[in-house]
Coordinates of C-alpha atoms in Angstrom, one line a residue:
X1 CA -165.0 -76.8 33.4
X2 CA -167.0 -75.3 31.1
X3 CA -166.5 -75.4 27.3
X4 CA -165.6 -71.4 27.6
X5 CA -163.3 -72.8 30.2
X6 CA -165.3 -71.1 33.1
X7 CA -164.9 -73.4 36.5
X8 CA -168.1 -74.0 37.5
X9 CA -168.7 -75.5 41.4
X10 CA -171.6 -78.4 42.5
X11 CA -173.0 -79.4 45.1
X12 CA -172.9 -83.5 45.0
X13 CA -176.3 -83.8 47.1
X14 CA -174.3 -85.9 49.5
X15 CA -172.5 -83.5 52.0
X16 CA -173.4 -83.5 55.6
X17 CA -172.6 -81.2 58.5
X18 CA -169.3 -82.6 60.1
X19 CA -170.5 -81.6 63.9
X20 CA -173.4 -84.0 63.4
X21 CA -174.5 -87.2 64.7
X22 CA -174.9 -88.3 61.3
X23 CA -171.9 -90.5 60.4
X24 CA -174.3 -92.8 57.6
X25 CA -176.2 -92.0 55.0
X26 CA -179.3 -94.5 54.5
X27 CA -179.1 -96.2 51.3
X28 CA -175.8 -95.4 49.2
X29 CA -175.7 -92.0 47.6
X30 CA -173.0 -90.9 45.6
X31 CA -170.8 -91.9 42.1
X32 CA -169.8 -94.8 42.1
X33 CA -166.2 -94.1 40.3
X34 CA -165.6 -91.7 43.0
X35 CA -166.9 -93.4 45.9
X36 CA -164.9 -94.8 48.9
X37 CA -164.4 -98.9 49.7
X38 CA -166.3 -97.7 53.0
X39 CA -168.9 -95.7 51.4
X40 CA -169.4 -99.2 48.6
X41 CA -169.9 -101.4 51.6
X42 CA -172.7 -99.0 53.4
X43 CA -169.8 -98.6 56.7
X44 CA -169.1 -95.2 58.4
X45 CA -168.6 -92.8 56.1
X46 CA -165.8 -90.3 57.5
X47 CA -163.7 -87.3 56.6
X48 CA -161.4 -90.0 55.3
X49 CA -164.0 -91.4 52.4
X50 CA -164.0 -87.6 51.4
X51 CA -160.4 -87.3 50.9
X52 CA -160.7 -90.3 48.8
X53 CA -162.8 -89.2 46.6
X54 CA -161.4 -86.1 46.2
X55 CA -158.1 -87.9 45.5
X56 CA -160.3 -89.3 42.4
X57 CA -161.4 -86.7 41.1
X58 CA -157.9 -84.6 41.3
X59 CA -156.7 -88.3 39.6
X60 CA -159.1 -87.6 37.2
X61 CA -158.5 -83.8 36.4
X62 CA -154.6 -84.3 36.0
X63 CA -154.9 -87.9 33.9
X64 CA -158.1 -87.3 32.2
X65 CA -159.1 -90.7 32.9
X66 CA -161.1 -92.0 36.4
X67 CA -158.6 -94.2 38.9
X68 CA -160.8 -97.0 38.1
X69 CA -162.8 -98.2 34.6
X70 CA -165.2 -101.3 34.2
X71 CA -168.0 -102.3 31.8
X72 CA -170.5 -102.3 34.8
X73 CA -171.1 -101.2 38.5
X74 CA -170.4 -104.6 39.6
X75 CA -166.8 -104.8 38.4
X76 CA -166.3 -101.5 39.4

């Protein structure tokens, strides 16, 4: 959301075809505060891990605050 309050739509460089062999991305990719446990600990990332992190972000949108705060990635 814009500051004219236009919605604006990204891309989060992550996405993958779903009829694809490709159920892991190499390395981890993504936002930490939105990520899955699965997609943390480099396993198969599924449709699941994306309904989690959408559940974040809607989390995130209605509260105005992300599910889960720390000082640093590794207590996050």
């Amino acid at each position: 959301l814009t500051n004219d309050n236009d919605v604006r739509i990204i891309d989060f460089g992550i996405a993958i075809v779903s009829d694809s062999d490709v159920s892991r991305i190499e390395g981890i990719a993504g936002s930490p505060s939105y990520m899955s446990p699965e997609q943390v600990q480099s396993a198969e990332i599924t449709a699941q891990s994306d309904i989690y992190s959408l559940g974040a972000v809607m989390y995130e949108l209605l509260t105005g605050f992300r599910p889960f705060r720390a000082n640093n990635l590794s207590k996050l």
